[in-house]
PDB file of C-alpha atoms in Angstrom:
ATOM      1  CA  MET P   1     171.122  96.792 122.459  1.00  0.00           C
ATOM      2  CA  ARG P   2     171.898  93.565 123.203  1.00  0.00           C
ATOM      3  CA  ASN P   3     175.016  93.459 125.113  1.00  0.00           C
ATOM      4  CA  ASN P   4     176.156  95.322 128.325  1.00  0.00           C
ATOM      5  CA  ARG P   5     178.363  97.527 126.509  1.00  0.00           C
ATOM      6  CA  SER P   6     175.923  98.712 123.928  1.00  0.00           C
ATOM      7  CA  GLY P   7     173.572  99.412 126.844  1.00  0.00           C
ATOM      8  CA  LYS P   8     176.043 101.508 128.513  1.00  0.00           C
ATOM      9  CA  ILE P   9     176.627 103.537 125.329  1.00  0.00           C
ATOM     10  CA  TYR P  10     172.790 103.611 124.846  1.00  0.00           C
ATOM     11  CA  ARG P  11     172.516 105.039 128.391  1.00  0.00           C
ATOM     12  CA  TYR P  12     175.354 107.311 127.891  1.00  0.00           C
ATOM     13  CA  LEU P  13     173.688 109.062 124.609  1.00  0.00           C
ATOM     14  CA  MET P  14     170.435 109.105 126.494  1.00  0.00           C
ATOM     15  CA  LYS P  15     171.746 111.257 129.227  1.00  0.00           C
ATOM     16  CA  GLY P  16     172.533 113.691 126.739  1.00  0.00           C
ATOM     17  CA  LYS P  17     176.457 113.396 126.906  1.00  0.00           C
ATOM     18  CA  VAL P  18     176.965 113.878 123.474  1.00  0.00           C
ATOM     19  CA  ARG P  19     176.895 117.401 122.383  1.00  0.00           C
ATOM     20  CA  ASN P  20     173.800 118.159 119.851  1.00  0.00           C
ATOM     21  CA  MET P  21     172.724 114.320 119.575  1.00  0.00           C
ATOM     22  CA  ARG P  22     168.916 115.617 119.240  1.00  0.00           C
ATOM     23  CA  LYS P  23     170.092 117.961 116.606  1.00  0.00           C
ATOM     24  CA  GLY P  24     172.014 115.292 114.949  1.00  0.00           C
ATOM     25  CA  LEU P  25     169.372 112.530 114.740  1.00  0.00           C
ATOM     26  CA  MET P  26     166.701 112.964 112.056  1.00  0.00           C
ATOM     27  CA  LYS P  27     164.080 111.020 110.900  1.00  0.00           C
ATOM     28  CA  LEU P  28     163.929 110.861 106.894  1.00  0.00           C
ATOM     29  CA  PRO P  29     160.329 110.647 105.373  1.00  0.00           C
ATOM     30  CA  ARG P  30     159.926 108.528 102.216  1.00  0.00           C
ATOM     31  CA  ASN P  31     161.450 110.402  99.217  1.00  0.00           C
ATOM     32  CA  ARG P  32     159.934 108.901  96.219  1.00  0.00           C
ATOM     33  CA  VAL P  33     161.290 110.322  92.571  1.00  0.00           C
ATOM     34  CA  ARG P  34     160.022 110.241  89.233  1.00  0.00           C
ATOM     35  CA  ARG P  35     162.035 108.696  86.399  1.00  0.00           C
ATOM     36  CA  ASN P  36     161.553 107.956  82.734  1.00  0.00           C
ATOM     37  CA  TYR P  37     160.707 104.171  83.285  1.00  0.00           C
ATOM     38  CA  LEU P  38     158.012 102.473  85.466  1.00  0.00           C
ATOM     39  CA  GLY P  39     158.169 100.601  88.573  1.00  0.00           C
ATOM     40  CA  GLY P  40     157.762 101.082  92.265  1.00  0.00           C
ATOM     41  CA  ALA P  41     155.318  98.484  93.351  1.00  0.00           C
ATOM     42  CA  GLY P  42     158.400  96.556  94.851  1.00  0.00           C
ATOM     43  CA  ILE P  43     159.216  99.941  97.133  1.00  0.00           C
ATOM     44  CA  ASP P  44     155.546 100.002  98.307  1.00  0.00           C
ATOM     45  CA  ARG P  45     155.967  96.458  99.179  1.00  0.00           C
ATOM     46  CA  LEU P  46     158.904  96.950 101.318  1.00  0.00           C
ATOM     47  CA  HIS P  47     157.097  99.377 103.289  1.00  0.00           C
ATOM     48  CA  GLY P  48     154.008  96.978 103.639  1.00  0.00           C
ATOM     49  CA  GLU P  49     151.780  98.871 101.721  1.00  0.00           C
ATOM     50  CA  GLU P  50     148.489  97.165 101.188  1.00  0.00           C
ATOM     51  CA  VAL P  51     148.117  98.807  97.678  1.00  0.00           C
ATOM     52  CA  CYS P  52     151.435  98.109  95.427  1.00  0.00           C
ATOM     53  CA  VAL P  53     151.517  99.588  92.214  1.00  0.00           C
ATOM     54  CA  ASP P  54     153.773 100.453  89.384  1.00  0.00           C
ATOM     55  CA  ASN P  55     153.934 104.226  88.444  1.00  0.00           C
ATOM     56  CA  ASP P  56     156.501 106.938  87.471  1.00  0.00           C
ATOM     57  CA  GLN P  57     158.106 107.037  90.580  1.00  0.00           C
ATOM     58  CA  PRO P  58     160.250 103.735  90.777  1.00  0.00           C
ATOM     59  CA  GLU P  59     162.825 104.879  93.032  1.00  0.00           C
ATOM     60  CA  GLU P  60     163.496 106.078  96.502  1.00  0.00           C
ATOM     61  CA  TRP P  61     166.526 108.367  97.323  1.00  0.00           C
ATOM     62  CA  ILE P  62     167.878 107.970 100.996  1.00  0.00           C
ATOM     63  CA  GLY P  63     169.038 110.925 102.548  1.00  0.00           C
ATOM     64  CA  SER P  64     169.538 112.476  99.174  1.00  0.00           C
ATOM     65  CA  MET P  65     171.045 115.918  98.983  1.00  0.00           C
ATOM     66  CA  VAL P  66     170.824 116.545  95.135  1.00  0.00           C
ATOM     67  CA  GLU P  67     168.121 117.288  93.177  1.00  0.00           C
ATOM     68  CA  ALA P  68     166.813 114.639  90.459  1.00  0.00           C
ATOM     69  CA  VAL P  69     166.988 115.496  86.540  1.00  0.00           C
ATOM     70  CA  ASN P  70     164.019 114.384  84.540  1.00  0.00           C
ATOM     71  CA  PRO P  71     164.281 115.824  80.893  1.00  0.00           C
ATOM     72  CA  GLY P  72     161.056 115.947  79.079  1.00  0.00           C
ATOM     73  CA  MET P  73     158.912 115.929  82.555  1.00  0.00           C
ATOM     74  CA  GLU P  74     157.361 118.982  84.093  1.00  0.00           C
ATOM     75  CA  PRO P  75     159.943 120.268  86.679  1.00  0.00           C
ATOM     76  CA  VAL P  76     158.852 119.651  90.200  1.00  0.00           C
ATOM     77  CA  LYS P  77     160.849 122.028  92.636  1.00  0.00           C
ATOM     78  CA  GLN P  78     163.403 120.332  94.943  1.00  0.00           C
ATOM     79  CA  GLU P  79     162.450 116.860  93.824  1.00  0.00           C
ATOM     80  CA  GLY P  80     165.226 114.155  95.213  1.00  0.00           C
ATOM     81  CA  LEU P  81     166.133 116.162  98.128  1.00  0.00           C
ATOM     82  CA  ALA P  82     165.528 114.336 101.170  1.00  0.00           C
ATOM     83  CA  MET P  83     163.138 116.919 103.415  1.00  0.00           C
ATOM     84  CA  VAL P  84     163.295 116.567 107.277  1.00  0.00           C
ATOM     85  CA  GLU P  85     161.205 117.802 110.069  1.00  0.00           C
ATOM     86  CA  THR P  86     163.104 120.561 112.065  1.00  0.00           C
ATOM     87  CA  GLU P  87     162.158 123.038 114.982  1.00  0.00           C
ATOM     88  CA  ALA P  88     161.462 125.718 111.888  1.00  0.00           C
ATOM     89  CA  GLY P  89     159.279 123.301 110.086  1.00  0.00           C
ATOM     90  CA  ILE P  90     159.686 121.017 106.971  1.00  0.00           C
ATOM     91  CA  ARG P  91     163.319 121.770 105.335  1.00  0.00           C
ATOM     92  CA  SER P  92     165.729 120.082 102.992  1.00  0.00           C
ATOM     93  CA  LEU P  93     168.441 117.821 104.482  1.00  0.00           C
ATOM     94  CA  ARG P  94     170.545 119.737 102.365  1.00  0.00           C
ATOM     95  CA  GLU P  95     169.578 122.876 104.054  1.00  0.00           C
ATOM     96  CA  VAL P  96     170.163 121.787 107.201  1.00  0.00           C
ATOM     97  CA  VAL P  97     173.853 120.444 106.619  1.00  0.00           C
ATOM     98  CA  GLU P  98     174.751 123.771 104.525  1.00  0.00           C
ATOM     99  CA  GLU P  99     173.992 125.610 107.837  1.00  0.00           C
ATOM    100  CA  GLU P 100     175.884 123.608 110.135  1.00  0.00           C
ATOM    101  CA  GLN P 101     178.489 122.046 107.897  1.00  0.00           C
ATOM    102  CA  SER P 102     181.328 121.365 110.509  1.00  0.00           C
ATOM    103  CA  PHE P 103     178.982 119.361 112.822  1.00  0.00           C
ATOM    104  CA  TYR P 104     177.565 117.210 110.152  1.00  0.00           C
ATOM    105  CA  LEU P 105     180.674 117.045 107.726  1.00  0.00           C
ATOM    106  CA  GLY P 106     183.549 117.355 110.118  1.00  0.00           C
ATOM    107  CA  ASP P 107     186.709 118.030 107.974  1.00  0.00           C
ATOM    108  CA  SER P 108     184.755 117.092 104.809  1.00  0.00           C
ATOM    109  CA  ILE P 109     184.948 120.435 103.466  1.00  0.00           C
ATOM    110  CA  HIS P 110     186.841 121.643 100.749  1.00  0.00           C
ATOM    111  CA  LYS P 111     189.507 124.049 101.174  1.00  0.00           C
ATOM    112  CA  ASP P 112     187.271 126.986  99.741  1.00  0.00           C
ATOM    113  CA  GLY P 113     184.614 126.010 102.035  1.00  0.00           C
ATOM    114  CA  THR P 114     182.090 124.292  99.623  1.00  0.00           C
ATOM    115  CA  TRP P 115     181.108 120.656  99.941  1.00  0.00           C
ATOM    116  CA  GLN P 116     179.641 117.800  97.762  1.00  0.00           C
ATOM    117  CA  LEU P 117     179.032 114.225  98.983  1.00  0.00           C
ATOM    118  CA  SER P 118     180.188 111.901  96.656  1.00  0.00           C
ATOM    119  CA  PHE P 119     177.417 109.151  96.669  1.00  0.00           C
ATOM    120  CA  LEU P 120     173.664 108.817  96.578  1.00  0.00           C
ATOM    121  CA  LEU P 121     171.679 105.858  98.024  1.00  0.00           C
ATOM    122  CA  LYS P 122     168.864 104.827  96.114  1.00  0.00           C
ATOM    123  CA  ILE P 123     165.878 102.011  96.107  1.00  0.00           C
ATOM    124  CA  LEU P 124     164.985 101.002  92.696  1.00  0.00           C
ATOM    125  CA  ASP P 125     162.026  98.947  91.527  1.00  0.00           C
ATOM    126  CA  SER P 126     161.870  98.571  87.628  1.00  0.00           C
ATOM    127  CA  ALA P 127     159.054  97.122  85.992  1.00  0.00           C
ATOM    128  CA  MET P 128     160.490  97.311  82.641  1.00  0.00           C
ATOM    129  CA  ARG P 129     164.139  96.987  80.975  1.00  0.00           C
ATOM    130  CA  LEU P 130     166.278  99.836  81.997  1.00  0.00           C
ATOM    131  CA  HIS P 131     168.168 101.872  79.496  1.00  0.00           C
ATOM    132  CA  VAL P 132     171.961 101.030  78.685  1.00  0.00           C
ATOM    133  CA  GLN P 133     174.196 103.813  80.467  1.00  0.00           C
ATOM    134  CA  ALA P 134     177.790 104.491  80.105  1.00  0.00           C
ATOM    135  CA  HIS P 135     179.058 106.141  83.110  1.00  0.00           C
ATOM    136  CA  PRO P 136     181.975 108.534  82.989  1.00  0.00           C
ATOM    137  CA  SER P 137     185.390 107.951  85.026  1.00  0.00           C
ATOM    138  CA  THR P 138     186.315 110.891  87.727  1.00  0.00           C
ATOM    139  CA  ARG P 139     188.755 112.226  84.885  1.00  0.00           C
ATOM    140  CA  PHE P 140     186.472 112.565  82.243  1.00  0.00           C
ATOM    141  CA  ALA P 141     183.735 113.905  84.466  1.00  0.00           C
ATOM    142  CA  ASN P 142     186.269 116.500  85.558  1.00  0.00           C
ATOM    143  CA  GLN P 143     187.914 117.657  82.298  1.00  0.00           C
ATOM    144  CA  VAL P 144     184.853 116.973  79.982  1.00  0.00           C
ATOM    145  CA  MET P 145     181.774 117.686  82.102  1.00  0.00           C
ATOM    146  CA  GLY P 146     182.875 120.004  84.708  1.00  0.00           C
ATOM    147  CA  LYS P 147     181.850 117.723  87.361  1.00  0.00           C
ATOM    148  CA  PRO P 148     183.933 116.794  90.460  1.00  0.00           C
ATOM    149  CA  TYR P 149     183.005 113.145  90.195  1.00  0.00           C
ATOM    150  CA  GLY P 150     182.514 110.208  87.736  1.00  0.00           C
ATOM    151  CA  LYS P 151     180.088 107.379  88.368  1.00  0.00           C
ATOM    152  CA  LEU P 152     180.652 104.198  89.849  1.00  0.00           C
ATOM    153  CA  GLU P 153     177.656 101.825  90.509  1.00  0.00           C
ATOM    154  CA  CYS P 154     177.284  98.859  93.571  1.00  0.00           C
ATOM    155  CA  TYR P 155     173.913  96.865  93.722  1.00  0.00           C
ATOM    156  CA  TYR P 156     172.522  94.899  96.372  1.00  0.00           C
ATOM    157  CA  ILE P 157     169.501  92.962  95.609  1.00  0.00           C
ATOM    158  CA  LEU P 158     166.512  92.790  98.009  1.00  0.00           C
ATOM    159  CA  GLY P 159     164.032  91.040  95.854  1.00  0.00           C
ATOM    160  CA  VAL P 160     163.054  89.962  92.774  1.00  0.00           C
ATOM    161  CA  ARG P 161     159.558  89.758  90.866  1.00  0.00           C
ATOM    162  CA  GLN P 162     157.850  86.784  90.165  1.00  0.00           C
ATOM    163  CA  GLY P 163     157.830  85.007  86.881  1.00  0.00           C
ATOM    164  CA  ILE P 164     161.345  86.212  85.584  1.00  0.00           C
ATOM    165  CA  GLU P 165     164.893  85.261  85.296  1.00  0.00           C
ATOM    166  CA  PRO P 166     166.561  88.173  87.363  1.00  0.00           C
ATOM    167  CA  TYR P 167     169.690  89.438  85.352  1.00  0.00           C
ATOM    168  CA  ILE P 168     171.805  92.655  85.167  1.00  0.00           C
ATOM    169  CA  ARG P 169     174.260  93.758  82.300  1.00  0.00           C
ATOM    170  CA  LEU P 170     177.317  95.379  83.746  1.00  0.00           C
ATOM    171  CA  GLY P 171     180.593  96.041  81.459  1.00  0.00           C
ATOM    172  CA  PHE P 172     180.994  94.987  77.846  1.00  0.00           C
ATOM    173  CA  GLN P 173     181.673  91.425  77.780  1.00  0.00           C
ATOM    174  CA  HIS P 174     181.676  91.935  73.799  1.00  0.00           C
ATOM    175  CA  THR P 175     183.188  95.160  73.004  1.00  0.00           C
ATOM    176  CA  PRO P 176     181.913  96.674  69.816  1.00  0.00           C
ATOM    177  CA  GLY P 177     184.833  99.179  69.453  1.00  0.00           C
ATOM    178  CA  ARG P 178     184.329 103.279  69.891  1.00  0.00           C
ATOM    179  CA  GLU P 179     183.180 103.518  66.342  1.00  0.00           C
ATOM    180  CA  LYS P 180     180.752 100.996  66.156  1.00  0.00           C
ATOM    181  CA  TRP P 181     179.536 101.759  69.481  1.00  0.00           C
ATOM    182  CA  GLY P 182     178.547 105.311  68.646  1.00  0.00           C
ATOM    183  CA  GLN P 183     176.722 103.867  65.320  1.00  0.00           C
ATOM    184  CA  ILE P 184     174.808 101.591  67.578  1.00  0.00           C
ATOM    185  CA  ILE P 185     173.976 104.570  69.899  1.00  0.00           C
ATOM    186  CA  LYS P 186     172.734 106.653  66.836  1.00  0.00           C
ATOM    187  CA  THR P 187     170.744 104.276  65.162  1.00  0.00           C
ATOM    188  CA  GLN P 188     169.234 102.873  68.444  1.00  0.00           C
ATOM    189  CA  ASN P 189     169.757  99.429  67.086  1.00  0.00           C
ATOM    190  CA  ARG P 190     168.487  97.494  69.778  1.00  0.00           C
ATOM    191  CA  GLU P 191     169.675  94.227  68.354  1.00  0.00           C
ATOM    192  CA  GLU P 192     173.307  95.138  68.036  1.00  0.00           C
ATOM    193  CA  MET P 193     173.185  96.846  71.280  1.00  0.00           C
ATOM    194  CA  ASP P 194     171.965  94.087  73.333  1.00  0.00           C
ATOM    195  CA  GLY P 195     174.611  91.818  71.743  1.00  0.00           C
ATOM    196  CA  CYS P 196     177.413  93.726  73.650  1.00  0.00           C
ATOM    197  CA  PHE P 197     176.261  92.334  77.118  1.00  0.00           C
ATOM    198  CA  GLU P 198     175.596  89.185  78.611  1.00  0.00           C
ATOM    199  CA  LYS P 199     173.307  88.274  81.312  1.00  0.00           C
ATOM    200  CA  ILE P 200     174.559  88.482  84.488  1.00  0.00           C
ATOM    201  CA  PRO P 201     172.059  86.175  86.948  1.00  0.00           C
ATOM    202  CA  VAL P 202     171.375  87.956  90.114  1.00  0.00           C
ATOM    203  CA  LYS P 203     169.173  86.923  93.440  1.00  0.00           C
ATOM    204  CA  PRO P 204     168.323  88.450  96.617  1.00  0.00           C
ATOM    205  CA  GLY P 205     171.146  89.116  99.141  1.00  0.00           C
TER     206      GLY P 205
END
């Protein structure tokens, strides 16, 4: 807190003038999650670890209230859910919010009393080429998949690995058409798949 106004706000909070502030502030432990690609050394480095290695946990999910789905891997109970320390012991953040929805979510609760946050914040560090993904729109997710949200991704580049020219591939720069794309996917023709995209250079920040 650097200015006088911030100092006043800080003292105000410390005096307990804000209801349930102790309950509202929680420390979130690290939450590494398995995926079907390798990476994660950069996350170790971000946390200041002495030993930084790539493994099957290349992602860290921040404040996650959704479980990870890893087809083909041995299931891990509550994997992906952020855990927090409470007076009752270690519990998932989702359980804590579920018990006191109005305090944590305010008016962000559906009329039927249900709730689900529409975003997930992740730190990703890939040591290999990631999969090509096609994300559903909200309309498609509603009508076809029975899900409340589609999927939009945003990236902020924290760092890059040495010795490579970093890039992402976003959207179709060379649209193959629905029928052709289906054929590419079915045959897993990597050369034709790569030809649908152009590399978009990125850098930290």
